[in-house]
Amino acid sequence: MNAIMIIELKKHIQDKGLLFWMLILPIIFTVLFIAMFTANVDAATKQQVILSIVPGYVVMFVFFIMISMVQVFIKDRDKGMTSRLASTPIPPYFYLLGKWIPFMYIVLVQIIVLFLFGRLVYDVPLGQPFVLLILSICLTFTVTGIGLAMSVIVRTENMGIALTQIVALGGAMLSGLWVPLEMMPDFMQTISRFLPQYWAHQAFQDAMAGNTVFTELLQTLLILFGIGVAGFVIAILRYPHFLKRSVN
């Protein structure tokens, strides 16, 4: 498993396309949308917009890692790497963990860098940095867990890209990452509570403001962790079907 992790991590670090999706594009969007929504507004409104957009775009863009996860698994399947590894004594869950954990490192670094960018450029508060770190780790687990499940379910890269856009952009829209939640219709506010983006965004905002309530934080962590575990379980259950489609 360690060998798979090291190899995968080296490949990801050298992937300039991944750097663009994970850091450059989120920063560009953050700058553009903050400039757009804070033009000709007072200082208090500007600060409110910034405090919503920075964590909102962090949450939205971490979900795009699922595209890279799908691509990696599909390439392994179609090149016969999956079937070759399956012929070794490595248990399936070691293979999945070896592929999964490097993406956790990448997403965690992405979240930290984007928050530091918000701090340095827009002076966003990081009121409870330890809570922010715990939330970041848990969100990382959730996002990559969903990506892991998707990677062994979809049949093609295009299907994975389409589903990622639905999850990332649809979830962002319904969870109040684009528009403040209180401005959305009641039925959309109800739907948002079933999405991980909502819980992560609300918890990040509370931690940034230093207003985290322990019971609410615990609820958020349990929800996010539960979704990640569900993704891993689904991946384990679907792995035999994924393996059958692998080139020998």
JSON list of C-alpha atoms in Angstrom, two decimals:
[
{"chain": "A", "resi": 1, "resn": "MET", "atom": "CA", "xyz": [0.00, 0.00, 0.00]},
{"chain": "A", "resi": 2, "resn": "ASN", "atom": "CA", "xyz": [2.81, 2.43, 0.88]},
{"chain": "A", "resi": 3, "resn": "ALA", "atom": "CA", "xyz": [4.45, 1.86, -2.50]},
{"chain": "A", "resi": 4, "resn": "ILE", "atom": "CA", "xyz": [1.18, 2.67, -4.29]},
{"chain": "A", "resi": 5, "resn": "MET", "atom": "CA", "xyz": [0.75, 5.81, -2.17]},
{"chain": "A", "resi": 6, "resn": "ILE", "atom": "CA", "xyz": [4.25, 7.10, -2.90]},
{"chain": "A", "resi": 7, "resn": "ILE", "atom": "CA", "xyz": [3.99, 6.46, -6.63]},
{"chain": "A", "resi": 8, "resn": "GLU", "atom": "CA", "xyz": [0.58, 8.10, -6.86]},
{"chain": "A", "resi": 9, "resn": "LEU", "atom": "CA", "xyz": [1.66, 11.11, -4.82]},
{"chain": "A", "resi": 10, "resn": "LYS", "atom": "CA", "xyz": [4.69, 11.69, -7.03]},
{"chain": "A", "resi": 11, "resn": "LYS", "atom": "CA", "xyz": [2.53, 11.52, -10.15]},
{"chain": "A", "resi": 12, "resn": "HIS", "atom": "CA", "xyz": [0.02, 14.00, -8.74]},
{"chain": "A", "resi": 13, "resn": "ILE", "atom": "CA", "xyz": [2.70, 16.48, -7.68]},
{"chain": "A", "resi": 14, "resn": "GLN", "atom": "CA", "xyz": [4.06, 16.50, -11.23]},
{"chain": "A", "resi": 15, "resn": "ASP", "atom": "CA", "xyz": [0.62, 17.01, -12.76]},
{"chain": "A", "resi": 16, "resn": "LYS", "atom": "CA", "xyz": [0.42, 20.69, -13.74]},
{"chain": "A", "resi": 17, "resn": "GLY", "atom": "CA", "xyz": [-3.22, 20.29, -14.76]},
{"chain": "A", "resi": 18, "resn": "LEU", "atom": "CA", "xyz": [-4.09, 19.27, -11.22]},
{"chain": "A", "resi": 19, "resn": "LEU", "atom": "CA", "xyz": [-2.31, 22.38, -9.91]},
{"chain": "A", "resi": 20, "resn": "PHE", "atom": "CA", "xyz": [-4.48, 24.53, -12.18]},
{"chain": "A", "resi": 21, "resn": "TRP", "atom": "CA", "xyz": [-7.75, 22.92, -11.08]},
{"chain": "A", "resi": 22, "resn": "MET", "atom": "CA", "xyz": [-6.90, 22.80, -7.40]},
{"chain": "A", "resi": 23, "resn": "LEU", "atom": "CA", "xyz": [-5.28, 26.21, -6.81]},
{"chain": "A", "resi": 24, "resn": "ILE", "atom": "CA", "xyz": [-5.03, 28.58, -9.76]},
{"chain": "A", "resi": 25, "resn": "LEU", "atom": "CA", "xyz": [-8.66, 28.35, -10.93]},
{"chain": "A", "resi": 26, "resn": "PRO", "atom": "CA", "xyz": [-10.18, 28.69, -7.42]},
{"chain": "A", "resi": 27, "resn": "ILE", "atom": "CA", "xyz": [-8.04, 31.75, -6.74]},
{"chain": "A", "resi": 28, "resn": "ILE", "atom": "CA", "xyz": [-9.05, 33.34, -10.06]},
{"chain": "A", "resi": 29, "resn": "PHE", "atom": "CA", "xyz": [-12.74, 32.71, -9.38]},
{"chain": "A", "resi": 30, "resn": "THR", "atom": "CA", "xyz": [-12.47, 33.99, -5.82]},
{"chain": "A", "resi": 31, "resn": "VAL", "atom": "CA", "xyz": [-10.84, 37.25, -6.94]},
{"chain": "A", "resi": 32, "resn": "LEU", "atom": "CA", "xyz": [-13.27, 37.79, -9.82]},
{"chain": "A", "resi": 33, "resn": "PHE", "atom": "CA", "xyz": [-16.45, 37.11, -7.84]},
{"chain": "A", "resi": 34, "resn": "ILE", "atom": "CA", "xyz": [-15.37, 39.15, -4.84]},
{"chain": "A", "resi": 35, "resn": "ALA", "atom": "CA", "xyz": [-14.58, 42.06, -7.17]},
{"chain": "A", "resi": 36, "resn": "MET", "atom": "CA", "xyz": [-17.94, 41.61, -8.89]},
{"chain": "A", "resi": 37, "resn": "PHE", "atom": "CA", "xyz": [-20.09, 41.42, -5.76]},
{"chain": "A", "resi": 38, "resn": "THR", "atom": "CA", "xyz": [-18.27, 44.06, -3.72]},
{"chain": "A", "resi": 39, "resn": "ALA", "atom": "CA", "xyz": [-18.24, 46.83, -6.31]},
{"chain": "A", "resi": 40, "resn": "ASN", "atom": "CA", "xyz": [-19.93, 49.98, -5.03]},
{"chain": "A", "resi": 41, "resn": "VAL", "atom": "CA", "xyz": [-20.91, 48.52, -1.65]},
{"chain": "A", "resi": 42, "resn": "ASP", "atom": "CA", "xyz": [-20.12, 49.73, 1.85]},
{"chain": "A", "resi": 43, "resn": "ALA", "atom": "CA", "xyz": [-17.34, 48.22, 3.94]},
{"chain": "A", "resi": 44, "resn": "ALA", "atom": "CA", "xyz": [-19.66, 46.12, 6.12]},
{"chain": "A", "resi": 45, "resn": "THR", "atom": "CA", "xyz": [-21.38, 44.52, 3.12]},
{"chain": "A", "resi": 46, "resn": "LYS", "atom": "CA", "xyz": [-18.04, 43.93, 1.42]},
{"chain": "A", "resi": 47, "resn": "GLN", "atom": "CA", "xyz": [-16.74, 42.10, 4.47]},
{"chain": "A", "resi": 48, "resn": "GLN", "atom": "CA", "xyz": [-19.89, 39.98, 4.66]},
{"chain": "A", "resi": 49, "resn": "VAL", "atom": "CA", "xyz": [-19.55, 38.99, 1.01]},
{"chain": "A", "resi": 50, "resn": "ILE", "atom": "CA", "xyz": [-15.88, 38.09, 1.44]},
{"chain": "A", "resi": 51, "resn": "LEU", "atom": "CA", "xyz": [-16.62, 35.98, 4.52]},
{"chain": "A", "resi": 52, "resn": "SER", "atom": "CA", "xyz": [-19.16, 34.03, 2.48]},
{"chain": "A", "resi": 53, "resn": "ILE", "atom": "CA", "xyz": [-17.27, 33.68, -0.81]},
{"chain": "A", "resi": 54, "resn": "VAL", "atom": "CA", "xyz": [-13.87, 32.62, 0.55]},
{"chain": "A", "resi": 55, "resn": "PRO", "atom": "CA", "xyz": [-15.07, 29.53, 2.49]},
{"chain": "A", "resi": 56, "resn": "GLY", "atom": "CA", "xyz": [-17.82, 28.92, -0.06]},
{"chain": "A", "resi": 57, "resn": "TYR", "atom": "CA", "xyz": [-15.40, 28.65, -2.95]},
{"chain": "A", "resi": 58, "resn": "VAL", "atom": "CA", "xyz": [-13.03, 26.53, -0.87]},
{"chain": "A", "resi": 59, "resn": "VAL", "atom": "CA", "xyz": [-15.86, 24.06, -0.30]},
{"chain": "A", "resi": 60, "resn": "MET", "atom": "CA", "xyz": [-17.01, 24.17, -3.92]},
{"chain": "A", "resi": 61, "resn": "PHE", "atom": "CA", "xyz": [-13.64, 23.66, -5.59]},
{"chain": "A", "resi": 62, "resn": "VAL", "atom": "CA", "xyz": [-12.43, 20.79, -3.41]},
{"chain": "A", "resi": 63, "resn": "PHE", "atom": "CA", "xyz": [-15.11, 18.63, -5.04]},
{"chain": "A", "resi": 64, "resn": "PHE", "atom": "CA", "xyz": [-13.40, 18.94, -8.42]},
{"chain": "A", "resi": 65, "resn": "ILE", "atom": "CA", "xyz": [-10.70, 16.55, -7.20]},
{"chain": "A", "resi": 66, "resn": "MET", "atom": "CA", "xyz": [-13.19, 13.83, -8.07]},
{"chain": "A", "resi": 67, "resn": "ILE", "atom": "CA", "xyz": [-12.44, 14.35, -11.77]},
{"chain": "A", "resi": 68, "resn": "SER", "atom": "CA", "xyz": [-8.77, 13.48, -11.20]},
{"chain": "A", "resi": 69, "resn": "MET", "atom": "CA", "xyz": [-9.74, 10.50, -9.05]},
{"chain": "A", "resi": 70, "resn": "VAL", "atom": "CA", "xyz": [-12.00, 9.11, -11.77]},
{"chain": "A", "resi": 71, "resn": "GLN", "atom": "CA", "xyz": [-9.33, 9.61, -14.42]},
{"chain": "A", "resi": 72, "resn": "VAL", "atom": "CA", "xyz": [-6.70, 7.76, -12.36]},
{"chain": "A", "resi": 73, "resn": "PHE", "atom": "CA", "xyz": [-8.93, 4.75, -11.72]},
{"chain": "A", "resi": 74, "resn": "ILE", "atom": "CA", "xyz": [-10.21, 4.57, -15.30]},
{"chain": "A", "resi": 75, "resn": "LYS", "atom": "CA", "xyz": [-6.65, 4.68, -16.67]},
{"chain": "A", "resi": 76, "resn": "ASP", "atom": "CA", "xyz": [-5.55, 1.92, -14.30]},
{"chain": "A", "resi": 77, "resn": "ARG", "atom": "CA", "xyz": [-8.53, -0.17, -15.35]},
{"chain": "A", "resi": 78, "resn": "ASP", "atom": "CA", "xyz": [-8.09, 0.33, -19.08]},
{"chain": "A", "resi": 79, "resn": "LYS", "atom": "CA", "xyz": [-4.31, -0.20, -19.06]},
{"chain": "A", "resi": 80, "resn": "GLY", "atom": "CA", "xyz": [-4.57, -3.42, -17.10]},
{"chain": "A", "resi": 81, "resn": "MET", "atom": "CA", "xyz": [-2.86, -2.09, -13.98]},
{"chain": "A", "resi": 82, "resn": "THR", "atom": "CA", "xyz": [-5.88, -2.92, -11.81]},
{"chain": "A", "resi": 83, "resn": "SER", "atom": "CA", "xyz": [-5.99, -6.55, -12.93]},
{"chain": "A", "resi": 84, "resn": "ARG", "atom": "CA", "xyz": [-2.23, -6.94, -12.49]},
{"chain": "A", "resi": 85, "resn": "LEU", "atom": "CA", "xyz": [-2.38, -5.61, -8.93]},
{"chain": "A", "resi": 86, "resn": "ALA", "atom": "CA", "xyz": [-5.38, -7.84, -8.24]},
{"chain": "A", "resi": 87, "resn": "SER", "atom": "CA", "xyz": [-3.22, -10.86, -9.11]},
{"chain": "A", "resi": 88, "resn": "THR", "atom": "CA", "xyz": [-0.84, -9.98, -6.24]},
{"chain": "A", "resi": 89, "resn": "PRO", "atom": "CA", "xyz": [-1.50, -10.67, -2.54]},
{"chain": "A", "resi": 90, "resn": "ILE", "atom": "CA", "xyz": [-2.50, -7.02, -1.97]},
{"chain": "A", "resi": 91, "resn": "PRO", "atom": "CA", "xyz": [-6.06, -6.91, -0.51]},
{"chain": "A", "resi": 92, "resn": "PRO", "atom": "CA", "xyz": [-8.54, -4.76, -2.46]},
{"chain": "A", "resi": 93, "resn": "TYR", "atom": "CA", "xyz": [-8.92, -2.27, 0.37]},
{"chain": "A", "resi": 94, "resn": "PHE", "atom": "CA", "xyz": [-5.12, -1.69, 0.39]},
{"chain": "A", "resi": 95, "resn": "TYR", "atom": "CA", "xyz": [-5.27, -0.88, -3.31]},
{"chain": "A", "resi": 96, "resn": "LEU", "atom": "CA", "xyz": [-8.14, 1.54, -2.73]},
{"chain": "A", "resi": 97, "resn": "LEU", "atom": "CA", "xyz": [-6.42, 3.16, 0.25]},
{"chain": "A", "resi": 98, "resn": "GLY", "atom": "CA", "xyz": [-3.17, 3.47, -1.69]},
{"chain": "A", "resi": 99, "resn": "LYS", "atom": "CA", "xyz": [-5.02, 5.39, -4.39]},
{"chain": "A", "resi": 100, "resn": "TRP", "atom": "CA", "xyz": [-7.23, 7.33, -1.99]},
{"chain": "A", "resi": 101, "resn": "ILE", "atom": "CA", "xyz": [-4.82, 8.69, 0.63]},
{"chain": "A", "resi": 102, "resn": "PRO", "atom": "CA", "xyz": [-2.61, 10.73, -1.78]},
{"chain": "A", "resi": 103, "resn": "PHE", "atom": "CA", "xyz": [-5.72, 12.63, -2.88]},
{"chain": "A", "resi": 104, "resn": "MET", "atom": "CA", "xyz": [-6.45, 13.40, 0.78]},
{"chain": "A", "resi": 105, "resn": "TYR", "atom": "CA", "xyz": [-3.04, 15.05, 1.08]},
{"chain": "A", "resi": 106, "resn": "ILE", "atom": "CA", "xyz": [-3.67, 17.10, -2.05]},
{"chain": "A", "resi": 107, "resn": "VAL", "atom": "CA", "xyz": [-7.12, 18.32, -0.97]},
{"chain": "A", "resi": 108, "resn": "LEU", "atom": "CA", "xyz": [-5.92, 19.20, 2.52]},
{"chain": "A", "resi": 109, "resn": "VAL", "atom": "CA", "xyz": [-3.08, 21.27, 1.08]},
{"chain": "A", "resi": 110, "resn": "GLN", "atom": "CA", "xyz": [-5.56, 22.90, -1.30]},
{"chain": "A", "resi": 111, "resn": "ILE", "atom": "CA", "xyz": [-7.85, 23.94, 1.55]},
{"chain": "A", "resi": 112, "resn": "ILE", "atom": "CA", "xyz": [-4.97, 25.32, 3.63]},
{"chain": "A", "resi": 113, "resn": "VAL", "atom": "CA", "xyz": [-3.53, 27.30, 0.72]},
{"chain": "A", "resi": 114, "resn": "LEU", "atom": "CA", "xyz": [-6.91, 28.79, -0.24]},
{"chain": "A", "resi": 115, "resn": "PHE", "atom": "CA", "xyz": [-7.63, 29.87, 3.33]},
{"chain": "A", "resi": 116, "resn": "LEU", "atom": "CA", "xyz": [-4.15, 31.38, 3.64]},
{"chain": "A", "resi": 117, "resn": "PHE", "atom": "CA", "xyz": [-4.79, 33.23, 0.37]},
{"chain": "A", "resi": 118, "resn": "GLY", "atom": "CA", "xyz": [-8.02, 34.62, 1.83]},
{"chain": "A", "resi": 119, "resn": "ARG", "atom": "CA", "xyz": [-6.16, 35.64, 4.97]},
{"chain": "A", "resi": 120, "resn": "LEU", "atom": "CA", "xyz": [-3.27, 37.35, 3.18]},
{"chain": "A", "resi": 121, "resn": "VAL", "atom": "CA", "xyz": [-5.24, 39.06, 0.41]},
{"chain": "A", "resi": 122, "resn": "TYR", "atom": "CA", "xyz": [-8.62, 39.79, 2.04]},
{"chain": "A", "resi": 123, "resn": "ASP", "atom": "CA", "xyz": [-7.68, 39.65, 5.73]},
{"chain": "A", "resi": 124, "resn": "VAL", "atom": "CA", "xyz": [-10.39, 37.09, 6.48]},
{"chain": "A", "resi": 125, "resn": "PRO", "atom": "CA", "xyz": [-10.40, 36.11, 10.17]},
{"chain": "A", "resi": 126, "resn": "LEU", "atom": "CA", "xyz": [-9.29, 32.65, 11.21]},
{"chain": "A", "resi": 127, "resn": "GLY", "atom": "CA", "xyz": [-10.84, 32.88, 14.62]},
{"chain": "A", "resi": 128, "resn": "GLN", "atom": "CA", "xyz": [-10.53, 29.23, 15.56]},
{"chain": "A", "resi": 129, "resn": "PRO", "atom": "CA", "xyz": [-7.65, 27.78, 13.51]},
{"chain": "A", "resi": 130, "resn": "PHE", "atom": "CA", "xyz": [-7.69, 24.39, 15.25]},
{"chain": "A", "resi": 131, "resn": "VAL", "atom": "CA", "xyz": [-11.39, 23.96, 14.50]},
{"chain": "A", "resi": 132, "resn": "LEU", "atom": "CA", "xyz": [-10.76, 25.03, 10.90]},
{"chain": "A", "resi": 133, "resn": "LEU", "atom": "CA", "xyz": [-8.05, 22.39, 10.62]},
{"chain": "A", "resi": 134, "resn": "ILE", "atom": "CA", "xyz": [-10.30, 19.65, 12.02]},
{"chain": "A", "resi": 135, "resn": "LEU", "atom": "CA", "xyz": [-13.07, 20.66, 9.64]},
{"chain": "A", "resi": 136, "resn": "SER", "atom": "CA", "xyz": [-10.62, 20.72, 6.73]},
{"chain": "A", "resi": 137, "resn": "ILE", "atom": "CA", "xyz": [-9.43, 17.19, 7.49]},
{"chain": "A", "resi": 138, "resn": "CYS", "atom": "CA", "xyz": [-13.00, 15.93, 7.79]},
{"chain": "A", "resi": 139, "resn": "LEU", "atom": "CA", "xyz": [-14.09, 17.67, 4.57]},
{"chain": "A", "resi": 140, "resn": "THR", "atom": "CA", "xyz": [-11.06, 16.18, 2.83]},
{"chain": "A", "resi": 141, "resn": "PHE", "atom": "CA", "xyz": [-12.13, 12.72, 3.97]},
{"chain": "A", "resi": 142, "resn": "THR", "atom": "CA", "xyz": [-15.70, 13.33, 2.80]},
{"chain": "A", "resi": 143, "resn": "VAL", "atom": "CA", "xyz": [-14.88, 14.70, -0.65]},
{"chain": "A", "resi": 144, "resn": "THR", "atom": "CA", "xyz": [-12.32, 12.04, -1.51]},
{"chain": "A", "resi": 145, "resn": "GLY", "atom": "CA", "xyz": [-14.58, 9.35, -0.09]},
{"chain": "A", "resi": 146, "resn": "ILE", "atom": "CA", "xyz": [-17.32, 10.38, -2.51]},
{"chain": "A", "resi": 147, "resn": "GLY", "atom": "CA", "xyz": [-14.72, 10.53, -5.28]},
{"chain": "A", "resi": 148, "resn": "LEU", "atom": "CA", "xyz": [-13.50, 7.04, -4.44]},
{"chain": "A", "resi": 149, "resn": "ALA", "atom": "CA", "xyz": [-17.00, 5.61, -4.69]},
{"chain": "A", "resi": 150, "resn": "MET", "atom": "CA", "xyz": [-17.63, 7.45, -7.95]},
{"chain": "A", "resi": 151, "resn": "SER", "atom": "CA", "xyz": [-14.33, 6.21, -9.41]},
{"chain": "A", "resi": 152, "resn": "VAL", "atom": "CA", "xyz": [-15.30, 2.55, -9.18]},
{"chain": "A", "resi": 153, "resn": "ILE", "atom": "CA", "xyz": [-18.92, 3.11, -10.22]},
{"chain": "A", "resi": 154, "resn": "VAL", "atom": "CA", "xyz": [-18.67, 5.16, -13.42]},
{"chain": "A", "resi": 155, "resn": "ARG", "atom": "CA", "xyz": [-17.79, 3.43, -16.67]},
{"chain": "A", "resi": 156, "resn": "THR", "atom": "CA", "xyz": [-16.16, 6.35, -18.51]},
{"chain": "A", "resi": 157, "resn": "GLU", "atom": "CA", "xyz": [-14.22, 9.54, -17.74]},
{"chain": "A", "resi": 158, "resn": "ASN", "atom": "CA", "xyz": [-16.94, 11.64, -19.35]},
{"chain": "A", "resi": 159, "resn": "MET", "atom": "CA", "xyz": [-19.52, 10.15, -17.02]},
{"chain": "A", "resi": 160, "resn": "GLY", "atom": "CA", "xyz": [-17.27, 10.96, -14.07]},
{"chain": "A", "resi": 161, "resn": "ILE", "atom": "CA", "xyz": [-16.78, 14.54, -15.23]},
{"chain": "A", "resi": 162, "resn": "ALA", "atom": "CA", "xyz": [-20.54, 14.99, -15.70]},
{"chain": "A", "resi": 163, "resn": "LEU", "atom": "CA", "xyz": [-21.34, 13.60, -12.24]},
{"chain": "A", "resi": 164, "resn": "THR", "atom": "CA", "xyz": [-18.63, 15.74, -10.65]},
{"chain": "A", "resi": 165, "resn": "GLN", "atom": "CA", "xyz": [-20.13, 18.87, -12.19]},
{"chain": "A", "resi": 166, "resn": "ILE", "atom": "CA", "xyz": [-23.55, 17.89, -10.88]},
{"chain": "A", "resi": 167, "resn": "VAL", "atom": "CA", "xyz": [-22.22, 17.22, -7.39]},
{"chain": "A", "resi": 168, "resn": "ALA", "atom": "CA", "xyz": [-19.87, 20.23, -7.25]},
{"chain": "A", "resi": 169, "resn": "LEU", "atom": "CA", "xyz": [-21.91, 22.91, -9.02]},
{"chain": "A", "resi": 170, "resn": "GLY", "atom": "CA", "xyz": [-25.37, 21.62, -8.11]},
{"chain": "A", "resi": 171, "resn": "GLY", "atom": "CA", "xyz": [-24.34, 21.18, -4.50]},
{"chain": "A", "resi": 172, "resn": "ALA", "atom": "CA", "xyz": [-22.80, 24.64, -4.44]},
{"chain": "A", "resi": 173, "resn": "MET", "atom": "CA", "xyz": [-25.97, 26.23, -5.78]},
{"chain": "A", "resi": 174, "resn": "LEU", "atom": "CA", "xyz": [-28.29, 24.38, -3.38]},
{"chain": "A", "resi": 175, "resn": "SER", "atom": "CA", "xyz": [-26.04, 24.82, -0.34]},
{"chain": "A", "resi": 176, "resn": "GLY", "atom": "CA", "xyz": [-25.78, 28.60, -0.42]},
{"chain": "A", "resi": 177, "resn": "LEU", "atom": "CA", "xyz": [-22.20, 28.79, -1.68]},
{"chain": "A", "resi": 178, "resn": "TRP", "atom": "CA", "xyz": [-23.20, 31.18, -4.47]},
{"chain": "A", "resi": 179, "resn": "VAL", "atom": "CA", "xyz": [-26.13, 32.98, -2.89]},
{"chain": "A", "resi": 180, "resn": "PRO", "atom": "CA", "xyz": [-26.64, 33.51, 0.87]},
{"chain": "A", "resi": 181, "resn": "LEU", "atom": "CA", "xyz": [-28.83, 30.70, 2.17]},
{"chain": "A", "resi": 182, "resn": "GLU", "atom": "CA", "xyz": [-31.39, 33.02, 3.73]},
{"chain": "A", "resi": 183, "resn": "MET", "atom": "CA", "xyz": [-32.11, 34.50, 0.29]},
{"chain": "A", "resi": 184, "resn": "MET", "atom": "CA", "xyz": [-33.05, 31.11, -1.14]},
{"chain": "A", "resi": 185, "resn": "PRO", "atom": "CA", "xyz": [-36.60, 29.62, -1.19]},
{"chain": "A", "resi": 186, "resn": "ASP", "atom": "CA", "xyz": [-37.61, 27.56, 1.84]},
{"chain": "A", "resi": 187, "resn": "PHE", "atom": "CA", "xyz": [-37.66, 24.25, -0.06]},
{"chain": "A", "resi": 188, "resn": "MET", "atom": "CA", "xyz": [-34.07, 24.83, -1.26]},
{"chain": "A", "resi": 189, "resn": "GLN", "atom": "CA", "xyz": [-32.99, 25.61, 2.29]},
{"chain": "A", "resi": 190, "resn": "THR", "atom": "CA", "xyz": [-34.48, 22.29, 3.35]},
{"chain": "A", "resi": 191, "resn": "ILE", "atom": "CA", "xyz": [-32.69, 20.41, 0.55]},
{"chain": "A", "resi": 192, "resn": "SER", "atom": "CA", "xyz": [-29.38, 22.04, 1.48]},
{"chain": "A", "resi": 193, "resn": "ARG", "atom": "CA", "xyz": [-29.36, 20.26, 4.84]},
{"chain": "A", "resi": 194, "resn": "PHE", "atom": "CA", "xyz": [-28.95, 16.95, 3.05]},
{"chain": "A", "resi": 195, "resn": "LEU", "atom": "CA", "xyz": [-25.74, 18.09, 1.32]},
{"chain": "A", "resi": 196, "resn": "PRO", "atom": "CA", "xyz": [-22.20, 18.02, 2.75]},
{"chain": "A", "resi": 197, "resn": "GLN", "atom": "CA", "xyz": [-21.43, 21.42, 1.22]},
{"chain": "A", "resi": 198, "resn": "TYR", "atom": "CA", "xyz": [-24.02, 23.09, 3.47]},
{"chain": "A", "resi": 199, "resn": "TRP", "atom": "CA", "xyz": [-22.60, 21.64, 6.67]},
{"chain": "A", "resi": 200, "resn": "ALA", "atom": "CA", "xyz": [-18.99, 22.38, 5.73]},
{"chain": "A", "resi": 201, "resn": "HIS", "atom": "CA", "xyz": [-19.74, 25.96, 4.67]},
{"chain": "A", "resi": 202, "resn": "GLN", "atom": "CA", "xyz": [-21.73, 26.83, 7.78]},
{"chain": "A", "resi": 203, "resn": "ALA", "atom": "CA", "xyz": [-19.11, 25.27, 10.06]},
{"chain": "A", "resi": 204, "resn": "PHE", "atom": "CA", "xyz": [-16.26, 27.09, 8.31]},
{"chain": "A", "resi": 205, "resn": "GLN", "atom": "CA", "xyz": [-18.03, 30.43, 8.66]},
{"chain": "A", "resi": 206, "resn": "ASP", "atom": "CA", "xyz": [-18.67, 29.84, 12.36]},
{"chain": "A", "resi": 207, "resn": "ALA", "atom": "CA", "xyz": [-15.04, 28.84, 12.97]},
{"chain": "A", "resi": 208, "resn": "MET", "atom": "CA", "xyz": [-13.73, 31.85, 11.05]},
{"chain": "A", "resi": 209, "resn": "ALA", "atom": "CA", "xyz": [-15.88, 34.14, 13.17]},
{"chain": "A", "resi": 210, "resn": "GLY", "atom": "CA", "xyz": [-14.93, 32.29, 16.36]},
{"chain": "A", "resi": 211, "resn": "ASN", "atom": "CA", "xyz": [-18.56, 31.37, 17.05]},
{"chain": "A", "resi": 212, "resn": "THR", "atom": "CA", "xyz": [-18.36, 27.58, 16.88]},
{"chain": "A", "resi": 213, "resn": "VAL", "atom": "CA", "xyz": [-20.80, 25.73, 19.14]},
{"chain": "A", "resi": 214, "resn": "PHE", "atom": "CA", "xyz": [-19.41, 22.34, 20.19]},
{"chain": "A", "resi": 215, "resn": "THR", "atom": "CA", "xyz": [-22.64, 20.40, 19.66]},
{"chain": "A", "resi": 216, "resn": "GLU", "atom": "CA", "xyz": [-23.11, 21.87, 16.18]},
{"chain": "A", "resi": 217, "resn": "LEU", "atom": "CA", "xyz": [-19.47, 21.18, 15.31]},
{"chain": "A", "resi": 218, "resn": "LEU", "atom": "CA", "xyz": [-19.80, 17.58, 16.48]},
{"chain": "A", "resi": 219, "resn": "GLN", "atom": "CA", "xyz": [-22.94, 17.14, 14.41]},
{"chain": "A", "resi": 220, "resn": "THR", "atom": "CA", "xyz": [-21.17, 18.51, 11.32]},
{"chain": "A", "resi": 221, "resn": "LEU", "atom": "CA", "xyz": [-18.12, 16.30, 11.83]},
{"chain": "A", "resi": 222, "resn": "LEU", "atom": "CA", "xyz": [-20.26, 13.20, 12.27]},
{"chain": "A", "resi": 223, "resn": "ILE", "atom": "CA", "xyz": [-22.25, 13.97, 9.12]},
{"chain": "A", "resi": 224, "resn": "LEU", "atom": "CA", "xyz": [-19.14, 14.61, 7.02]},
{"chain": "A", "resi": 225, "resn": "PHE", "atom": "CA", "xyz": [-17.30, 11.60, 8.44]},
{"chain": "A", "resi": 226, "resn": "GLY", "atom": "CA", "xyz": [-20.34, 9.39, 7.87]},
{"chain": "A", "resi": 227, "resn": "ILE", "atom": "CA", "xyz": [-20.53, 10.40, 4.21]},
{"chain": "A", "resi": 228, "resn": "GLY", "atom": "CA", "xyz": [-16.84, 9.63, 3.74]},
{"chain": "A", "resi": 229, "resn": "VAL", "atom": "CA", "xyz": [-17.19, 6.20, 5.38]},
{"chain": "A", "resi": 230, "resn": "ALA", "atom": "CA", "xyz": [-20.21, 5.48, 3.19]},
{"chain": "A", "resi": 231, "resn": "GLY", "atom": "CA", "xyz": [-18.11, 6.32, 0.12]},
{"chain": "A", "resi": 232, "resn": "PHE", "atom": "CA", "xyz": [-15.39, 3.88, 1.19]},
{"chain": "A", "resi": 233, "resn": "VAL", "atom": "CA", "xyz": [-17.90, 1.11, 1.90]},
{"chain": "A", "resi": 234, "resn": "ILE", "atom": "CA", "xyz": [-19.53, 1.62, -1.49]},
{"chain": "A", "resi": 235, "resn": "ALA", "atom": "CA", "xyz": [-16.10, 1.50, -3.15]},
{"chain": "A", "resi": 236, "resn": "ILE", "atom": "CA", "xyz": [-15.27, -1.79, -1.41]},
{"chain": "A", "resi": 237, "resn": "LEU", "atom": "CA", "xyz": [-18.61, -3.29, -2.47]},
{"chain": "A", "resi": 238, "resn": "ARG", "atom": "CA", "xyz": [-18.31, -2.09, -6.07]},
{"chain": "A", "resi": 239, "resn": "TYR", "atom": "CA", "xyz": [-14.65, -3.00, -6.49]},
{"chain": "A", "resi": 240, "resn": "PRO", "atom": "CA", "xyz": [-15.34, -6.56, -7.81]},
{"chain": "A", "resi": 241, "resn": "HIS", "atom": "CA", "xyz": [-17.55, -5.09, -10.56]},
{"chain": "A", "resi": 242, "resn": "PHE", "atom": "CA", "xyz": [-14.85, -2.52, -11.33]},
{"chain": "A", "resi": 243, "resn": "LEU", "atom": "CA", "xyz": [-12.25, -5.28, -11.49]},
{"chain": "A", "resi": 244, "resn": "LYS", "atom": "CA", "xyz": [-14.34, -7.31, -13.96]},
{"chain": "A", "resi": 245, "resn": "ARG", "atom": "CA", "xyz": [-14.17, -4.39, -16.43]},
{"chain": "A", "resi": 246, "resn": "SER", "atom": "CA", "xyz": [-10.38, -4.19, -16.11]},
{"chain": "A", "resi": 247, "resn": "VAL", "atom": "CA", "xyz": [-8.25, -5.10, -19.12]},
{"chain": "A", "resi": 248, "resn": "ASN", "atom": "CA", "xyz": [-6.23, -8.28, -18.53]}
]
